[in-house]
Amino acid sequence: MASGNLTQVTEFILMGVSDHPELQIPLFLLFLVIYGLTVTGNLGIITLTSADSRLQTPMYFFLRHLAVINLGNSTVIAPKMLVNFLVSKKTTSYYECATQLGGFLVFIVAEIFMLAVMAYDRYVAICNPLLYMVVVSRRICHLLVSLTYFYGFCTAIVVTPCVFSVSYCSSNIINHFYCDNVPLLALSCSDTYIPETVVFIFSGTNLFFSMIIVLISYFNIVLAILRIRSSEGRQKAFSTCASHMVAVTVFYGTLLFMYLQPRTNHSLNTDKMASVFYTLVIPMLNPVIYSLRNKDVKDVLKGFLHGPCK
């Protein structure tokens, strides 16, 4: 960090979702419910896909890890956010902020590529069903998941030190509810060209390559479904990937809304609202999407709730 007579920042103040005092308790209750549903839903998915033999397939293996990632992502953000609704001094230490940014990057990047892996899994299942258990073997499943987490970790250990390599002095008020790249770099009192370039390259390449995998996979899936002659066969094939298509559309739609809007309309407040959606709302929605639109999960859940038949 730069030396000199400037006072270096040792802690940051998070403005939160809203700075209106009368909204703090209602917002606390709202996000407490969202986080509670997120924990319950994702732990439920993890438990069901781990315990029931009917859900021991590659698709549910990937779904289990998506639930782990969703739970991790929201847990990195929500507890500190909830505490800040109740306290007057919404501070976070320099190293706590860096840790939160690193954790967020690990899970958000892992989610981007886990959705791509799940799209590839559905492509193989529908387009090459006879080779499915060979192409998506247990070993390949573990390799793909390991690479997803590893790449998320690599992104975090490159981007986080880069963001915190610049000098932060004087202003320490972050216009956000957690420590994120853009609002942090906006506070810097030194040249941010290198960290901004690094963030742009990682964000752009991650989004581009994961979306290419998803789009190519679903392009081939749609072609394969259209070639099925019976309507019942088409419906059955579509049902195996419908829930994932909904989850992908919601997630990538939010990211594209944030990154592709014109610079003239771009603001930290817009980023903040989009961030609420993909860090807190989507992790809550994913278990619902996969439960309501997936017959296997619904059947296992009913059996789990009602107990074994006598």
C-alpha atoms as a printed R data frame, in Angstrom:
    type eleno elety resid chain resno       x       y       z
1   ATOM     1    CA   MET     A     1   0.000   0.000   0.000
2   ATOM     2    CA   ALA     A     2   1.140   3.553  -0.575
3   ATOM     3    CA   SER     A     3   3.043   5.264   2.195
4   ATOM     4    CA   GLY     A     4   3.128   8.910   3.141
5   ATOM     5    CA   ASN     A     5   1.195  11.331   5.312
6   ATOM     6    CA   LEU     A     6  -2.240   9.978   4.328
7   ATOM     7    CA   THR     A     7  -4.100   8.136   7.070
8   ATOM     8    CA   GLN     A     8  -4.721   4.564   5.970
9   ATOM     9    CA   VAL     A     9  -8.162   3.063   6.467
10  ATOM    10    CA   THR     A    10  -8.302   0.266   9.082
11  ATOM    11    CA   GLU     A    11 -12.046  -0.294   8.931
12  ATOM    12    CA   PHE     A    12 -14.929   0.327   6.558
13  ATOM    13    CA   ILE     A    13 -18.531   1.414   7.117
14  ATOM    14    CA   LEU     A    14 -21.183  -0.467   5.138
15  ATOM    15    CA   MET     A    15 -24.147   1.727   4.198
16  ATOM    16    CA   GLY     A    16 -26.372  -1.326   3.769
17  ATOM    17    CA   VAL     A    17 -29.434  -1.774   1.588
18  ATOM    18    CA   SER     A    18 -31.028   1.455   2.846
19  ATOM    19    CA   ASP     A    19 -29.870   4.313   5.077
20  ATOM    20    CA   HIS     A    20 -33.412   5.170   6.238
21  ATOM    21    CA   PRO     A    21 -33.654   4.442  10.007
22  ATOM    22    CA   GLU     A    22 -37.373   3.576   9.876
23  ATOM    23    CA   LEU     A    23 -36.688   0.773   7.361
24  ATOM    24    CA   GLN     A    24 -33.968  -1.032   9.323
25  ATOM    25    CA   ILE     A    25 -36.251  -3.315  11.404
26  ATOM    26    CA   PRO     A    26 -38.653  -4.202   8.542
27  ATOM    27    CA   LEU     A    27 -35.666  -4.944   6.285
28  ATOM    28    CA   PHE     A    28 -34.032  -6.993   9.046
29  ATOM    29    CA   LEU     A    29 -37.174  -9.134   9.373
30  ATOM    30    CA   LEU     A    30 -37.489  -9.504   5.581
31  ATOM    31    CA   PHE     A    31 -33.892 -10.634   5.072
32  ATOM    32    CA   LEU     A    32 -33.997 -12.813   8.177
33  ATOM    33    CA   VAL     A    33 -36.901 -14.716   6.592
34  ATOM    34    CA   ILE     A    34 -35.048 -14.904   3.254
35  ATOM    35    CA   TYR     A    35 -31.890 -16.223   4.915
36  ATOM    36    CA   GLY     A    36 -33.881 -18.672   7.059
37  ATOM    37    CA   LEU     A    37 -35.622 -20.062   3.963
38  ATOM    38    CA   THR     A    38 -32.281 -20.237   2.141
39  ATOM    39    CA   VAL     A    39 -30.657 -22.276   4.920
40  ATOM    40    CA   THR     A    40 -33.689 -24.548   5.306
41  ATOM    41    CA   GLY     A    41 -34.163 -25.125   1.567
42  ATOM    42    CA   ASN     A    42 -30.528 -25.760   0.690
43  ATOM    43    CA   LEU     A    43 -29.884 -27.975   3.718
44  ATOM    44    CA   GLY     A    44 -33.010 -29.884   2.683
45  ATOM    45    CA   ILE     A    45 -31.644 -30.414  -0.841
46  ATOM    46    CA   ILE     A    46 -28.258 -31.486   0.554
47  ATOM    47    CA   THR     A    47 -29.917 -33.937   2.967
48  ATOM    48    CA   LEU     A    48 -32.326 -35.448   0.428
49  ATOM    49    CA   THR     A    49 -29.728 -35.904  -2.321
50  ATOM    50    CA   SER     A    50 -27.266 -37.424   0.149
51  ATOM    51    CA   ALA     A    51 -29.600 -39.797   1.988
52  ATOM    52    CA   ASP     A    52 -31.990 -41.224  -0.628
53  ATOM    53    CA   SER     A    53 -30.773 -43.893  -3.076
54  ATOM    54    CA   ARG     A    54 -33.147 -42.617  -5.796
55  ATOM    55    CA   LEU     A    55 -31.194 -39.363  -5.944
56  ATOM    56    CA   GLN     A    56 -27.712 -40.886  -6.266
57  ATOM    57    CA   THR     A    57 -27.216 -39.841  -9.896
58  ATOM    58    CA   PRO     A    58 -24.843 -37.277 -11.466
59  ATOM    59    CA   MET     A    59 -27.656 -34.723 -11.861
60  ATOM    60    CA   TYR     A    60 -28.450 -34.757  -8.141
61  ATOM    61    CA   PHE     A    61 -24.768 -34.889  -7.233
62  ATOM    62    CA   PHE     A    62 -24.320 -31.562  -9.038
63  ATOM    63    CA   LEU     A    63 -27.551 -30.235  -7.528
64  ATOM    64    CA   ARG     A    64 -26.238 -31.058  -4.045
65  ATOM    65    CA   HIS     A    65 -23.095 -29.033  -4.693
66  ATOM    66    CA   LEU     A    66 -25.112 -26.149  -6.125
67  ATOM    67    CA   ALA     A    67 -27.021 -26.145  -2.817
68  ATOM    68    CA   VAL     A    68 -23.697 -26.123  -0.907
69  ATOM    69    CA   ILE     A    69 -22.532 -23.157  -3.006
70  ATOM    70    CA   ASN     A    70 -25.840 -21.267  -2.548
71  ATOM    71    CA   LEU     A    71 -25.693 -21.850   1.198
72  ATOM    72    CA   GLY     A    72 -22.058 -20.715   1.355
73  ATOM    73    CA   ASN     A    73 -22.645 -17.616  -0.752
74  ATOM    74    CA   SER     A    74 -25.595 -16.382   1.301
75  ATOM    75    CA   THR     A    75 -23.830 -17.209   4.599
76  ATOM    76    CA   VAL     A    76 -20.822 -15.101   3.597
77  ATOM    77    CA   ILE     A    77 -23.164 -12.126   3.122
78  ATOM    78    CA   ALA     A    78 -26.321 -12.436   5.236
79  ATOM    79    CA   PRO     A    79 -25.175 -12.728   8.901
80  ATOM    80    CA   LYS     A    80 -23.082  -9.540   8.789
81  ATOM    81    CA   MET     A    81 -25.839  -7.794   6.840
82  ATOM    82    CA   LEU     A    82 -28.460  -8.773   9.436
83  ATOM    83    CA   VAL     A    83 -26.297  -7.567  12.318
84  ATOM    84    CA   ASN     A    84 -25.800  -4.211  10.598
85  ATOM    85    CA   PHE     A    85 -29.564  -3.653  10.447
86  ATOM    86    CA   LEU     A    86 -29.608  -3.668  14.272
87  ATOM    87    CA   VAL     A    87 -26.510  -1.620  15.127
88  ATOM    88    CA   SER     A    88 -25.860   2.070  14.708
89  ATOM    89    CA   LYS     A    89 -22.168   1.668  13.790
90  ATOM    90    CA   LYS     A    90 -22.083  -0.566  10.711
91  ATOM    91    CA   THR     A    91 -18.347  -1.155  10.647
92  ATOM    92    CA   THR     A    92 -16.239  -3.998   9.316
93  ATOM    93    CA   SER     A    93 -12.488  -4.305   9.792
94  ATOM    94    CA   TYR     A    94 -10.051  -4.119   6.876
95  ATOM    95    CA   TYR     A    95  -9.223  -7.844   7.059
96  ATOM    96    CA   GLU     A    96 -12.837  -8.877   7.712
97  ATOM    97    CA   CYS     A    97 -13.810  -6.989   4.562
98  ATOM    98    CA   ALA     A    98 -11.065  -8.714   2.544
99  ATOM    99    CA   THR     A    99 -12.166 -12.119   3.887
100 ATOM   100    CA   GLN     A   100 -15.793 -11.447   2.959
101 ATOM   101    CA   LEU     A   101 -14.820 -10.392  -0.570
102 ATOM   102    CA   GLY     A   102 -12.677 -13.516  -0.961
103 ATOM   103    CA   GLY     A   103 -15.455 -15.805   0.273
104 ATOM   104    CA   PHE     A   104 -17.998 -14.148  -1.995
105 ATOM   105    CA   LEU     A   105 -15.736 -14.591  -5.033
106 ATOM   106    CA   VAL     A   106 -15.138 -18.277  -4.273
107 ATOM   107    CA   PHE     A   107 -18.852 -19.062  -4.174
108 ATOM   108    CA   ILE     A   108 -20.138 -16.768  -6.939
109 ATOM   109    CA   VAL     A   109 -17.534 -18.042  -9.426
110 ATOM   110    CA   ALA     A   110 -18.209 -21.629  -8.325
111 ATOM   111    CA   GLU     A   111 -21.934 -21.062  -8.935
112 ATOM   112    CA   ILE     A   112 -21.338 -19.681 -12.426
113 ATOM   113    CA   PHE     A   113 -19.403 -22.775 -13.466
114 ATOM   114    CA   MET     A   114 -21.559 -25.250 -11.526
115 ATOM   115    CA   LEU     A   115 -24.537 -24.103 -13.602
116 ATOM   116    CA   ALA     A   116 -22.420 -24.658 -16.725
117 ATOM   117    CA   VAL     A   117 -21.466 -28.162 -15.527
118 ATOM   118    CA   MET     A   118 -25.136 -28.945 -14.869
119 ATOM   119    CA   ALA     A   119 -26.038 -27.767 -18.385
120 ATOM   120    CA   TYR     A   120 -23.381 -30.109 -19.827
121 ATOM   121    CA   ASP     A   121 -24.772 -32.941 -17.690
122 ATOM   122    CA   ARG     A   122 -28.268 -32.397 -19.134
123 ATOM   123    CA   TYR     A   123 -26.812 -32.220 -22.657
124 ATOM   124    CA   VAL     A   124 -25.169 -35.637 -22.258
125 ATOM   125    CA   ALA     A   125 -28.287 -37.141 -20.626
126 ATOM   126    CA   ILE     A   126 -30.604 -36.057 -23.461
127 ATOM   127    CA   CYS     A   127 -28.307 -36.149 -26.505
128 ATOM   128    CA   ASN     A   128 -26.208 -39.215 -25.605
129 ATOM   129    CA   PRO     A   129 -28.310 -41.200 -23.121
130 ATOM   130    CA   LEU     A   130 -26.636 -44.555 -23.881
131 ATOM   131    CA   LEU     A   131 -23.204 -43.140 -22.999
132 ATOM   132    CA   TYR     A   132 -24.410 -41.057 -20.055
133 ATOM   133    CA   MET     A   133 -22.982 -43.153 -17.213
134 ATOM   134    CA   VAL     A   134 -19.671 -43.467 -19.094
135 ATOM   135    CA   VAL     A   135 -19.246 -39.794 -20.044
136 ATOM   136    CA   VAL     A   136 -20.523 -38.499 -16.686
137 ATOM   137    CA   SER     A   137 -18.966 -41.188 -14.506
138 ATOM   138    CA   ARG     A   138 -18.459 -40.867 -10.765
139 ATOM   139    CA   ARG     A   139 -14.810 -39.943 -11.330
140 ATOM   140    CA   ILE     A   140 -15.711 -37.263 -13.904
141 ATOM   141    CA   CYS     A   141 -18.370 -35.845 -11.551
142 ATOM   142    CA   HIS     A   142 -15.852 -35.448  -8.723
143 ATOM   143    CA   LEU     A   143 -13.304 -33.950 -11.122
144 ATOM   144    CA   LEU     A   144 -15.752 -31.357 -12.498
145 ATOM   145    CA   VAL     A   145 -16.921 -30.331  -9.027
146 ATOM   146    CA   SER     A   146 -13.335 -30.137  -7.726
147 ATOM   147    CA   LEU     A   147 -12.280 -27.957 -10.664
148 ATOM   148    CA   THR     A   148 -15.270 -25.677 -10.075
149 ATOM   149    CA   TYR     A   149 -14.331 -25.060  -6.433
150 ATOM   150    CA   PHE     A   150 -10.621 -24.829  -7.281
151 ATOM   151    CA   TYR     A   151 -11.176 -22.205  -9.961
152 ATOM   152    CA   GLY     A   152 -13.407 -20.196  -7.618
153 ATOM   153    CA   PHE     A   153 -10.637 -20.296  -5.012
154 ATOM   154    CA   CYS     A   154  -7.997 -19.290  -7.576
155 ATOM   155    CA   THR     A   155 -10.126 -16.331  -8.673
156 ATOM   156    CA   ALA     A   156 -10.481 -15.201  -5.055
157 ATOM   157    CA   ILE     A   157  -6.751 -15.391  -4.247
158 ATOM   158    CA   VAL     A   158  -5.900 -13.377  -7.383
159 ATOM   159    CA   VAL     A   159  -8.650 -10.742  -7.366
160 ATOM   160    CA   THR     A   160  -8.933 -10.062  -3.599
161 ATOM   161    CA   PRO     A   161  -5.247  -9.120  -2.998
162 ATOM   162    CA   CYS     A   162  -5.385  -7.065  -6.197
163 ATOM   163    CA   VAL     A   163  -8.398  -5.059  -4.953
164 ATOM   164    CA   PHE     A   164  -6.749  -4.517  -1.561
165 ATOM   165    CA   SER     A   165  -3.342  -3.640  -3.031
166 ATOM   166    CA   VAL     A   166  -4.493  -0.057  -3.658
167 ATOM   167    CA   SER     A   167  -4.532   2.641  -0.993
168 ATOM   168    CA   TYR     A   168  -7.689   3.426   0.965
169 ATOM   169    CA   CYS     A   169  -7.576   6.715   2.806
170 ATOM   170    CA   SER     A   170  -9.954   9.411   4.073
171 ATOM   171    CA   SER     A   171 -13.335   8.046   2.923
172 ATOM   172    CA   ASN     A   172 -14.197   4.559   4.228
173 ATOM   173    CA   ILE     A   173 -17.966   4.468   3.599
174 ATOM   174    CA   ILE     A   174 -18.889   1.610   1.227
175 ATOM   175    CA   ASN     A   175 -22.146   2.207  -0.652
176 ATOM   176    CA   HIS     A   176 -23.133  -1.469  -0.401
177 ATOM   177    CA   PHE     A   177 -24.318  -4.113   2.082
178 ATOM   178    CA   TYR     A   178 -21.152  -6.215   1.745
179 ATOM   179    CA   CYS     A   179 -17.563  -5.766   0.573
180 ATOM   180    CA   ASP     A   180 -17.650  -5.946  -3.235
181 ATOM   181    CA   ASN     A   181 -15.099  -5.028  -5.901
182 ATOM   182    CA   VAL     A   182 -16.711  -2.002  -7.525
183 ATOM   183    CA   PRO     A   183 -17.749   0.019  -4.432
184 ATOM   184    CA   LEU     A   184 -14.398  -0.753  -2.776
185 ATOM   185    CA   LEU     A   185 -12.338   0.468  -5.729
186 ATOM   186    CA   ALA     A   186 -14.532   3.576  -5.901
187 ATOM   187    CA   LEU     A   187 -13.102   4.570  -2.477
188 ATOM   188    CA   SER     A   188  -9.441   4.225  -3.420
189 ATOM   189    CA   CYS     A   189  -7.214   7.277  -3.358
190 ATOM   190    CA   SER     A   190  -4.616   5.681  -5.649
191 ATOM   191    CA   ASP     A   191  -4.558   4.485  -9.264
192 ATOM   192    CA   THR     A   192  -7.066   1.639  -9.726
193 ATOM   193    CA   TYR     A   193  -6.311   0.807 -13.379
194 ATOM   194    CA   ILE     A   194  -4.654  -2.553 -12.676
195 ATOM   195    CA   PRO     A   195  -7.228  -3.926 -10.187
196 ATOM   196    CA   GLU     A   196 -10.130  -2.677 -12.333
197 ATOM   197    CA   THR     A   197  -8.572  -4.405 -15.362
198 ATOM   198    CA   VAL     A   198  -8.075  -7.636 -13.411
199 ATOM   199    CA   VAL     A   199 -11.679  -7.554 -12.152
200 ATOM   200    CA   PHE     A   200 -12.974  -6.843 -15.667
201 ATOM   201    CA   ILE     A   201 -10.939  -9.674 -17.238
202 ATOM   202    CA   PHE     A   202 -11.987 -12.252 -14.644
203 ATOM   203    CA   SER     A   203 -15.644 -11.162 -14.653
204 ATOM   204    CA   GLY     A   204 -15.852 -11.050 -18.432
205 ATOM   205    CA   THR     A   205 -14.074 -14.337 -19.138
206 ATOM   206    CA   ASN     A   206 -15.928 -16.241 -16.404
207 ATOM   207    CA   LEU     A   207 -19.317 -15.049 -17.617
208 ATOM   208    CA   PHE     A   208 -18.438 -15.524 -21.301
209 ATOM   209    CA   PHE     A   209 -17.089 -19.082 -21.101
210 ATOM   210    CA   SER     A   210 -19.748 -20.336 -18.702
211 ATOM   211    CA   MET     A   211 -22.523 -18.868 -20.869
212 ATOM   212    CA   ILE     A   212 -20.990 -20.391 -24.010
213 ATOM   213    CA   ILE     A   213 -21.119 -23.829 -22.356
214 ATOM   214    CA   VAL     A   214 -24.728 -23.274 -21.265
215 ATOM   215    CA   LEU     A   215 -25.902 -21.917 -24.643
216 ATOM   216    CA   ILE     A   216 -24.220 -24.655 -26.698
217 ATOM   217    CA   SER     A   217 -25.558 -27.337 -24.353
218 ATOM   218    CA   TYR     A   218 -29.130 -26.059 -24.512
219 ATOM   219    CA   PHE     A   219 -28.984 -25.403 -28.249
220 ATOM   220    CA   ASN     A   220 -28.189 -29.093 -28.762
221 ATOM   221    CA   ILE     A   221 -30.782 -30.116 -26.140
222 ATOM   222    CA   VAL     A   222 -33.521 -28.178 -27.947
223 ATOM   223    CA   LEU     A   223 -32.542 -29.737 -31.284
224 ATOM   224    CA   ALA     A   224 -32.579 -33.213 -29.732
225 ATOM   225    CA   ILE     A   225 -36.003 -32.628 -28.140
226 ATOM   226    CA   LEU     A   226 -37.473 -31.350 -31.434
227 ATOM   227    CA   ARG     A   227 -36.316 -34.538 -33.168
228 ATOM   228    CA   ILE     A   228 -38.348 -36.684 -30.761
229 ATOM   229    CA   ARG     A   229 -41.530 -37.683 -32.594
230 ATOM   230    CA   SER     A   230 -43.928 -38.330 -29.723
231 ATOM   231    CA   SER     A   231 -45.223 -35.436 -27.657
232 ATOM   232    CA   GLU     A   232 -44.931 -37.582 -24.544
233 ATOM   233    CA   GLY     A   233 -41.251 -38.219 -25.289
234 ATOM   234    CA   ARG     A   234 -40.613 -34.502 -25.854
235 ATOM   235    CA   GLN     A   235 -42.365 -33.615 -22.608
236 ATOM   236    CA   LYS     A   236 -40.379 -36.215 -20.657
237 ATOM   237    CA   ALA     A   237 -37.080 -35.007 -22.115
238 ATOM   238    CA   PHE     A   238 -37.939 -31.372 -21.437
239 ATOM   239    CA   SER     A   239 -38.956 -32.111 -17.829
240 ATOM   240    CA   THR     A   240 -35.461 -33.437 -17.043
241 ATOM   241    CA   CYS     A   241 -33.906 -30.025 -17.698
242 ATOM   242    CA   ALA     A   242 -36.794 -27.590 -17.064
243 ATOM   243    CA   SER     A   243 -35.815 -26.718 -13.482
244 ATOM   244    CA   HIS     A   244 -32.197 -26.098 -14.469
245 ATOM   245    CA   MET     A   245 -33.310 -23.897 -17.384
246 ATOM   246    CA   VAL     A   246 -35.360 -21.759 -14.995
247 ATOM   247    CA   ALA     A   247 -32.445 -21.448 -12.529
248 ATOM   248    CA   VAL     A   248 -29.988 -20.558 -15.323
249 ATOM   249    CA   THR     A   249 -32.354 -17.968 -16.824
250 ATOM   250    CA   VAL     A   250 -32.898 -16.217 -13.491
251 ATOM   251    CA   PHE     A   251 -29.196 -16.234 -12.524
252 ATOM   252    CA   TYR     A   252 -27.682 -15.180 -15.857
253 ATOM   253    CA   GLY     A   253 -30.523 -12.747 -16.483
254 ATOM   254    CA   THR     A   254 -29.600 -10.884 -13.310
255 ATOM   255    CA   LEU     A   255 -25.883 -10.825 -14.140
256 ATOM   256    CA   LEU     A   256 -26.487  -9.667 -17.707
257 ATOM   257    CA   PHE     A   257 -28.833  -6.940 -16.494
258 ATOM   258    CA   MET     A   258 -26.048  -5.633 -14.256
259 ATOM   259    CA   TYR     A   259 -23.116  -5.918 -16.669
260 ATOM   260    CA   LEU     A   260 -24.756  -5.011 -19.997
261 ATOM   261    CA   GLN     A   261 -26.685  -1.905 -18.996
262 ATOM   262    CA   PRO     A   262 -25.391   1.375 -20.547
263 ATOM   263    CA   ARG     A   263 -22.742   3.208 -18.540
264 ATOM   264    CA   THR     A   264 -25.006   6.287 -18.416
265 ATOM   265    CA   ASN     A   265 -27.631   4.279 -16.488
266 ATOM   266    CA   HIS     A   266 -25.111   2.393 -14.358
267 ATOM   267    CA   SER     A   267 -24.947   3.202 -10.646
268 ATOM   268    CA   LEU     A   268 -23.835   1.608  -7.388
269 ATOM   269    CA   ASN     A   269 -27.468   1.599  -6.250
270 ATOM   270    CA   THR     A   270 -28.415  -0.490  -9.285
271 ATOM   271    CA   ASP     A   271 -25.536  -2.880  -8.520
272 ATOM   272    CA   LYS     A   272 -26.743  -3.088  -4.947
273 ATOM   273    CA   MET     A   273 -30.255  -4.153  -5.924
274 ATOM   274    CA   ALA     A   274 -28.945  -6.691  -8.438
275 ATOM   275    CA   SER     A   275 -26.561  -8.026  -5.777
276 ATOM   276    CA   VAL     A   276 -29.455  -8.551  -3.355
277 ATOM   277    CA   PHE     A   277 -31.034 -10.755  -5.982
278 ATOM   278    CA   TYR     A   278 -28.108 -13.007  -6.886
279 ATOM   279    CA   THR     A   279 -26.541 -13.260  -3.411
280 ATOM   280    CA   LEU     A   280 -29.709 -13.690  -1.304
281 ATOM   281    CA   VAL     A   281 -32.875 -14.163  -3.375
282 ATOM   282    CA   ILE     A   282 -31.603 -16.707  -5.937
283 ATOM   283    CA   PRO     A   283 -30.060 -19.011  -3.274
284 ATOM   284    CA   MET     A   284 -33.509 -18.994  -1.614
285 ATOM   285    CA   LEU     A   285 -35.351 -19.655  -4.912
286 ATOM   286    CA   ASN     A   286 -33.158 -22.474  -6.255
287 ATOM   287    CA   PRO     A   287 -34.370 -25.162  -3.791
288 ATOM   288    CA   VAL     A   288 -37.961 -24.146  -4.573
289 ATOM   289    CA   ILE     A   289 -37.340 -24.283  -8.338
290 ATOM   290    CA   TYR     A   290 -35.715 -27.716  -8.164
291 ATOM   291    CA   SER     A   291 -38.309 -29.077  -5.736
292 ATOM   292    CA   LEU     A   292 -41.472 -27.851  -7.454
293 ATOM   293    CA   ARG     A   293 -40.360 -28.700 -11.011
294 ATOM   294    CA   ASN     A   294 -38.681 -32.046 -10.268
295 ATOM   295    CA   LYS     A   295 -40.835 -35.142  -9.768
296 ATOM   296    CA   ASP     A   296 -38.032 -37.224  -8.198
297 ATOM   297    CA   VAL     A   297 -37.271 -34.594  -5.558
298 ATOM   298    CA   LYS     A   298 -40.994 -34.123  -4.825
299 ATOM   299    CA   ASP     A   299 -41.510 -37.871  -4.418
300 ATOM   300    CA   VAL     A   300 -38.504 -38.225  -2.097
301 ATOM   301    CA   LEU     A   301 -39.612 -35.174  -0.100
302 ATOM   302    CA   LYS     A   302 -43.140 -36.585   0.312
303 ATOM   303    CA   GLY     A   303 -41.704 -39.901   1.468
304 ATOM   304    CA   PHE     A   304 -39.378 -38.144   3.864
305 ATOM   305    CA   LEU     A   305 -42.191 -36.046   5.359
306 ATOM   306    CA   HIS     A   306 -44.716 -38.879   5.648
307 ATOM   307    CA   GLY     A   307 -42.254 -41.562   6.709
308 ATOM   308    CA   PRO     A   308 -42.085 -45.128   5.392
309 ATOM   309    CA   CYS     A   309 -45.365 -46.738   4.362
310 ATOM   310    CA   LYS     A   310 -46.633 -49.549   6.530
